[in-house]
mmCIF file of C-alpha atoms and ligand atoms in Angstrom:
data_model
loop_
_atom_site.group_PDB
_atom_site.id
_atom_site.type_symbol
_atom_site.label_atom_id
_atom_site.label_comp_id
_atom_site.label_asym_id
_atom_site.label_seq_id
_atom_site.Cartn_x
_atom_site.Cartn_y
_atom_site.Cartn_z
ATOM 1 C CA MET A 26 -95.806 77.032 97.264
ATOM 2 C CA SER A 27 -93.334 74.341 98.355
ATOM 3 C CA ARG A 28 -90.980 75.304 101.167
ATOM 4 C CA LEU A 29 -87.213 75.227 100.821
ATOM 5 C CA LEU A 30 -85.826 71.985 102.283
ATOM 6 C CA ASN A 31 -83.083 72.096 104.888
ATOM 7 C CA PRO A 32 -81.730 68.529 105.108
ATOM 8 C CA GLU A 33 -78.331 69.334 106.638
ATOM 9 C CA PRO A 34 -77.526 71.471 109.714
ATOM 10 C CA THR A 35 -74.885 74.163 109.355
ATOM 11 C CA ARG A 36 -71.351 73.309 110.470
ATOM 12 C CA ASP A 37 -71.851 75.509 113.573
ATOM 13 C CA CYS A 38 -75.436 74.430 114.311
ATOM 14 C CA PRO A 39 -76.318 76.019 117.682
ATOM 15 C CA LEU A 40 -79.522 74.094 118.481
ATOM 16 C CA CYS A 41 -78.468 71.600 121.209
ATOM 17 C CA PRO A 42 -76.586 73.282 124.092
ATOM 18 C CA ARG A 43 -75.066 70.046 125.450
ATOM 19 C CA LEU A 44 -73.818 68.974 122.003
ATOM 20 C CA VAL A 45 -72.443 72.450 121.288
ATOM 21 C CA ALA A 46 -70.515 72.372 124.595
ATOM 22 C CA TYR A 47 -69.147 68.908 123.691
ATOM 23 C CA ARG A 48 -68.183 70.171 120.230
ATOM 24 C CA GLN A 49 -66.371 73.146 121.748
ATOM 25 C CA GLU A 50 -64.467 70.847 124.086
ATOM 26 C CA ASN A 51 -63.507 68.649 121.122
ATOM 27 C CA ILE A 52 -62.401 71.705 119.115
ATOM 28 C CA ARG A 53 -60.220 72.768 122.049
ATOM 29 C CA GLN A 54 -58.641 69.319 122.375
ATOM 30 C CA ASN A 55 -58.428 68.440 118.671
ATOM 31 C CA PRO A 56 -58.674 71.551 116.503
ATOM 32 C CA ASP A 57 -57.747 69.599 113.362
ATOM 33 C CA TRP A 58 -60.825 67.313 113.611
ATOM 34 C CA TRP A 59 -64.099 68.018 111.790
ATOM 35 C CA ASN A 60 -65.979 68.749 115.063
ATOM 36 C CA GLY A 61 -69.397 69.568 113.636
ATOM 37 C CA PRO A 62 -72.555 67.866 112.400
ATOM 38 C CA ALA A 63 -71.496 65.028 110.060
ATOM 39 C CA PRO A 64 -73.284 65.663 106.746
ATOM 40 C CA SER A 65 -75.234 62.779 105.201
ATOM 41 C CA PHE A 66 -73.066 60.873 102.730
ATOM 42 C CA GLY A 67 -73.979 59.208 99.458
ATOM 43 C CA ASP A 68 -76.055 59.389 96.335
ATOM 44 C CA PRO A 69 -78.518 62.333 96.231
ATOM 45 C CA ASN A 70 -80.773 60.153 94.060
ATOM 46 C CA ALA A 71 -80.570 57.151 96.362
ATOM 47 C CA ARG A 72 -83.487 54.770 96.715
ATOM 48 C CA LEU A 73 -81.988 53.304 99.897
ATOM 49 C CA LEU A 74 -81.385 55.377 103.031
ATOM 50 C CA ILE A 75 -79.438 53.964 105.982
ATOM 51 C CA ALA A 76 -80.168 55.724 109.272
ATOM 52 C CA GLY A 77 -77.605 55.458 112.057
ATOM 53 C CA LEU A 78 -77.679 56.943 115.534
ATOM 54 C CA ALA A 79 -75.067 59.721 115.842
ATOM 55 C CA PRO A 80 -71.403 60.315 114.984
ATOM 56 C CA GLY A 81 -68.808 58.703 117.229
ATOM 57 C CA ARG A 82 -66.427 61.223 118.809
ATOM 58 C CA MET A 83 -63.276 59.816 117.199
ATOM 59 C CA GLY A 84 -65.001 58.586 114.055
ATOM 60 C CA ALA A 85 -67.495 60.662 112.106
ATOM 61 C CA ASN A 86 -66.898 63.619 114.430
ATOM 62 C CA ARG A 87 -63.194 63.444 113.533
ATOM 63 C CA THR A 88 -63.505 62.749 109.805
ATOM 64 C CA GLY A 89 -66.790 64.534 108.993
ATOM 65 C CA ARG A 90 -68.282 61.498 107.228
ATOM 66 C CA PRO A 91 -70.876 59.199 108.830
ATOM 67 C CA PHE A 92 -69.390 55.960 110.195
ATOM 68 C CA THR A 93 -65.938 56.846 108.834
ATOM 69 C CA GLY A 94 -63.325 56.006 111.451
ATOM 70 C CA ASP A 95 -65.950 54.563 113.787
ATOM 71 C CA HIS A 96 -65.585 50.875 114.636
ATOM 72 C CA ALA A 97 -69.036 50.347 113.078
ATOM 73 C CA GLY A 98 -67.775 51.703 109.740
ATOM 74 C CA TRP A 99 -65.628 48.653 108.973
ATOM 75 C CA LEU A 100 -68.562 46.262 108.900
ATOM 76 C CA LEU A 101 -70.958 48.773 107.364
ATOM 77 C CA PHE A 102 -68.791 49.743 104.397
ATOM 78 C CA ASP A 103 -67.564 46.182 103.869
ATOM 79 C CA THR A 104 -71.173 44.955 103.760
ATOM 80 C CA LEU A 105 -72.260 47.760 101.437
ATOM 81 C CA ARG A 106 -69.453 46.888 99.030
ATOM 82 C CA LYS A 107 -70.347 43.177 99.127
ATOM 83 C CA THR A 108 -73.991 43.893 98.375
ATOM 84 C CA GLY A 109 -73.310 46.428 95.611
ATOM 85 C CA PHE A 110 -74.360 49.551 97.529
ATOM 86 C CA ALA A 111 -70.794 50.906 97.646
ATOM 87 C CA GLN A 112 -67.702 50.845 95.495
ATOM 88 C CA GLY A 113 -64.082 51.928 95.840
ATOM 89 C CA SER A 114 -61.764 51.645 98.784
ATOM 90 C CA TYR A 115 -62.549 52.614 102.372
ATOM 91 C CA ASP A 116 -60.074 54.395 104.592
ATOM 92 C CA PRO A 117 -60.975 55.142 108.238
ATOM 93 C CA ASP A 118 -59.510 58.637 107.837
ATOM 94 C CA GLY A 119 -61.740 59.200 104.808
ATOM 95 C CA HIS A 120 -58.770 59.468 102.418
ATOM 96 C CA ASP A 121 -60.343 57.087 99.938
ATOM 97 C CA ASP A 122 -62.404 56.836 96.774
ATOM 98 C CA LEU A 123 -65.448 55.252 98.404
ATOM 99 C CA THR A 124 -68.756 56.067 96.728
ATOM 100 C CA LEU A 125 -72.217 54.831 97.600
ATOM 101 C CA VAL A 126 -74.425 53.369 94.902
ATOM 102 C CA ASP A 127 -78.177 54.087 95.050
ATOM 103 C CA CYS A 128 -77.642 54.579 98.763
ATOM 104 C CA MET A 129 -77.229 57.375 101.320
ATOM 105 C CA ILE A 130 -76.196 57.241 104.977
ATOM 106 C CA THR A 131 -77.467 59.693 107.556
ATOM 107 C CA ASN A 132 -77.801 59.852 111.337
ATOM 108 C CA ALA A 133 -80.810 60.486 113.587
ATOM 109 C CA VAL A 134 -78.665 63.014 115.463
ATOM 110 C CA ARG A 135 -75.979 64.745 113.429
ATOM 111 C CA CYS A 136 -73.568 65.844 116.181
ATOM 112 C CA ALA A 137 -71.438 63.561 118.366
ATOM 113 C CA PRO A 138 -73.026 63.135 121.806
ATOM 114 C CA PRO A 139 -71.123 62.447 125.041
ATOM 115 C CA GLN A 140 -70.925 58.671 125.697
ATOM 116 C CA ASN A 141 -72.495 58.090 122.253
ATOM 117 C CA LYS A 142 -75.928 58.718 123.795
ATOM 118 C CA PRO A 143 -78.110 61.497 122.443
ATOM 119 C CA THR A 144 -80.996 62.586 124.683
ATOM 120 C CA GLY A 145 -84.637 62.457 123.584
ATOM 121 C CA ASP A 146 -84.638 66.264 123.385
ATOM 122 C CA GLU A 147 -81.610 66.199 121.069
ATOM 123 C CA GLU A 148 -83.321 63.630 118.852
ATOM 124 C CA ASN A 149 -86.412 65.839 118.667
ATOM 125 C CA THR A 150 -84.387 68.986 117.989
ATOM 126 C CA CYS A 151 -82.494 67.287 115.165
ATOM 127 C CA ARG A 152 -85.610 65.656 113.654
ATOM 128 C CA PRO A 153 -86.517 68.527 111.268
ATOM 129 C CA PHE A 154 -83.259 67.843 109.433
ATOM 130 C CA LEU A 155 -84.188 64.174 109.125
ATOM 131 C CA ILE A 156 -87.663 65.095 107.884
ATOM 132 C CA ASP A 157 -86.088 67.241 105.186
ATOM 133 C CA ARG A 158 -83.397 64.638 104.436
ATOM 134 C CA LEU A 159 -86.119 62.149 103.533
ATOM 135 C CA ALA A 160 -88.099 64.766 101.623
ATOM 136 C CA ALA A 161 -85.007 65.727 99.600
ATOM 137 C CA LEU A 162 -84.538 62.166 98.273
ATOM 138 C CA PRO A 163 -86.918 62.053 95.311
ATOM 139 C CA ARG A 164 -86.538 58.292 94.641
ATOM 140 C CA LEU A 165 -86.390 57.058 98.240
ATOM 141 C CA LYS A 166 -88.067 53.670 98.663
ATOM 142 C CA VAL A 167 -86.358 51.664 101.414
ATOM 143 C CA ILE A 168 -84.958 52.739 104.797
ATOM 144 C CA VAL A 169 -82.649 50.510 106.849
ATOM 145 C CA THR A 170 -82.628 51.578 110.496
ATOM 146 C CA LEU A 171 -79.550 50.738 112.561
ATOM 147 C CA GLY A 172 -80.634 50.197 116.147
ATOM 148 C CA ASP A 173 -83.702 51.092 118.075
ATOM 149 C CA VAL A 174 -83.244 54.837 118.444
ATOM 150 C CA SER A 175 -82.952 55.081 114.691
ATOM 151 C CA ARG A 176 -86.060 52.897 114.160
ATOM 152 C CA ARG A 177 -88.185 55.101 116.436
ATOM 153 C CA SER A 178 -86.763 58.305 115.058
ATOM 154 C CA ILE A 179 -87.491 57.317 111.454
ATOM 155 C CA LEU A 180 -91.058 56.301 112.328
ATOM 156 C CA ARG A 181 -91.684 59.604 114.139
ATOM 157 C CA THR A 182 -90.082 61.484 111.274
ATOM 158 C CA LEU A 183 -92.679 59.921 109.007
ATOM 159 C CA GLY A 184 -95.498 60.871 111.386
ATOM 160 C CA TYR A 185 -96.011 57.409 112.940
ATOM 161 C CA PRO A 186 -95.762 56.409 116.598
ATOM 162 C CA GLY A 187 -92.442 54.790 117.502
ATOM 163 C CA THR A 188 -94.323 51.507 117.999
ATOM 164 C CA ALA A 189 -95.752 51.369 114.435
ATOM 165 C CA ILE A 190 -93.140 48.797 113.407
ATOM 166 C CA PRO A 191 -91.890 46.607 116.256
ATOM 167 C CA ALA A 192 -88.230 46.409 117.257
ATOM 168 C CA GLY A 193 -86.090 43.435 116.270
ATOM 169 C CA HIS A 194 -83.389 42.540 113.809
ATOM 170 C CA GLY A 195 -84.871 41.856 110.380
ATOM 171 C CA VAL A 196 -88.351 43.115 111.258
ATOM 172 C CA GLU A 197 -89.776 44.804 108.183
ATOM 173 C CA GLY A 198 -92.854 46.955 107.665
ATOM 174 C CA LYS A 199 -94.422 49.703 105.601
ATOM 175 C CA ALA A 200 -94.584 53.343 106.683
ATOM 176 C CA GLY A 201 -96.513 55.156 103.981
ATOM 177 C CA ALA A 202 -94.739 54.613 100.688
ATOM 178 C CA TYR A 203 -91.535 53.404 102.334
ATOM 179 C CA THR A 204 -90.370 49.928 103.319
ATOM 180 C CA ILE A 205 -88.580 50.040 106.672
ATOM 181 C CA ILE A 206 -86.124 47.253 107.534
ATOM 182 C CA ASN A 207 -84.736 47.192 111.078
ATOM 183 C CA SER A 208 -81.217 45.999 111.806
ATOM 184 C CA TYR A 209 -79.300 45.731 115.016
ATOM 185 C CA HIS A 210 -76.733 48.524 115.064
ATOM 186 C CA CYS A 211 -73.330 47.432 113.727
ATOM 187 C CA SER A 212 -71.666 48.791 116.893
ATOM 188 C CA ARG A 213 -68.618 47.256 118.524
ATOM 189 C CA LEU A 214 -70.814 46.017 121.391
ATOM 190 C CA ASN A 215 -73.162 44.121 119.066
ATOM 191 C CA THR A 216 -70.453 42.678 116.820
ATOM 192 C CA ASN A 217 -68.074 41.700 119.659
ATOM 193 C CA THR A 218 -70.817 39.884 121.570
ATOM 194 C CA GLY A 219 -72.043 38.066 118.451
ATOM 195 C CA ARG A 220 -75.494 39.665 118.732
ATOM 196 C CA LEU A 221 -74.910 40.843 115.159
ATOM 197 C CA THR A 222 -72.802 38.691 112.821
ATOM 198 C CA PRO A 223 -71.528 39.818 109.390
ATOM 199 C CA GLU A 224 -73.923 37.274 107.818
ATOM 200 C CA MET A 225 -76.935 38.679 109.681
ATOM 201 C CA PHE A 226 -75.967 42.180 108.609
ATOM 202 C CA GLU A 227 -75.409 41.223 104.969
ATOM 203 C CA GLU A 228 -78.830 39.590 104.872
ATOM 204 C CA ILE A 229 -80.422 42.966 105.714
ATOM 205 C CA PHE A 230 -78.935 44.526 102.571
ATOM 206 C CA HIS A 231 -79.944 41.571 100.380
ATOM 207 C CA ARG A 232 -83.459 42.182 101.697
ATOM 208 C CA ALA A 233 -83.130 45.897 100.913
ATOM 209 C CA LYS A 234 -82.107 44.989 97.347
ATOM 210 C CA ALA A 235 -85.127 42.720 97.006
ATOM 211 C CA ALA A 236 -87.442 45.435 98.376
ATOM 212 C CA LEU A 237 -86.078 47.912 95.822
ATOM 213 C CA LYS A 238 -87.164 45.524 93.063
ATOM 214 C CA GLU A 239 -90.769 45.200 94.341
HETATM 215 N N1 URA B 15 -71.076 56.528 113.426
HETATM 216 C C1 URA B 15 -72.134 57.147 112.858
HETATM 217 O O1 URA B 15 -71.973 58.057 112.027
HETATM 218 N N2 URA B 15 -73.337 56.741 113.210
HETATM 219 C C2 URA B 15 -73.560 55.774 114.070
HETATM 220 O O2 URA B 15 -74.712 55.433 114.318
HETATM 221 C C3 URA B 15 -72.448 55.153 114.649
HETATM 222 C C4 URA B 15 -71.221 55.531 114.319
#
């Protein structure tokens, strides 16, 4: 008998004490924010999954939608629209008609961590949701990982060691039935320093498109 999948934590997920304490502090300071695990966003029949790190405090933790209101969201949603994986307008408060096309966005850790840095324990505690997120996408074929934590987390989620596909922007490999394409994270640090340019990022999604056709 197949087990019931549980791809999304509850709004009041109690599993990580440090993240719960941070959430409670955010609720106290900003009661009108989302302040909970940011649910995965996109097409439930997607063939492409994009895996980020964790919600930013004033972005996805505020709006309740991955990357929405985070600095990284501008480049991500712009690039997804250019490459045909998104349509509609994007508003950093989430008051928009943005939809993802054949694509879903999730995070390795679903709650905002202090200083944007989840611990290894938090990654491990959140992993069952990622395992079920992948399992709940019946047509999933390609996974774009944003940053190194995401790359390792996706590989472990699929039962591989974190070294199975090496780090590096544009490095691509197979993990079981899935094609994994690594990208540098579209964070402010990477875009402001020129480590990741819009062209480099767009190229990743052209590659994802090509891999979907294989
Ligand atoms: N916002 C997210 O939802 N995920 C990230 O990885 C970064 C910002």
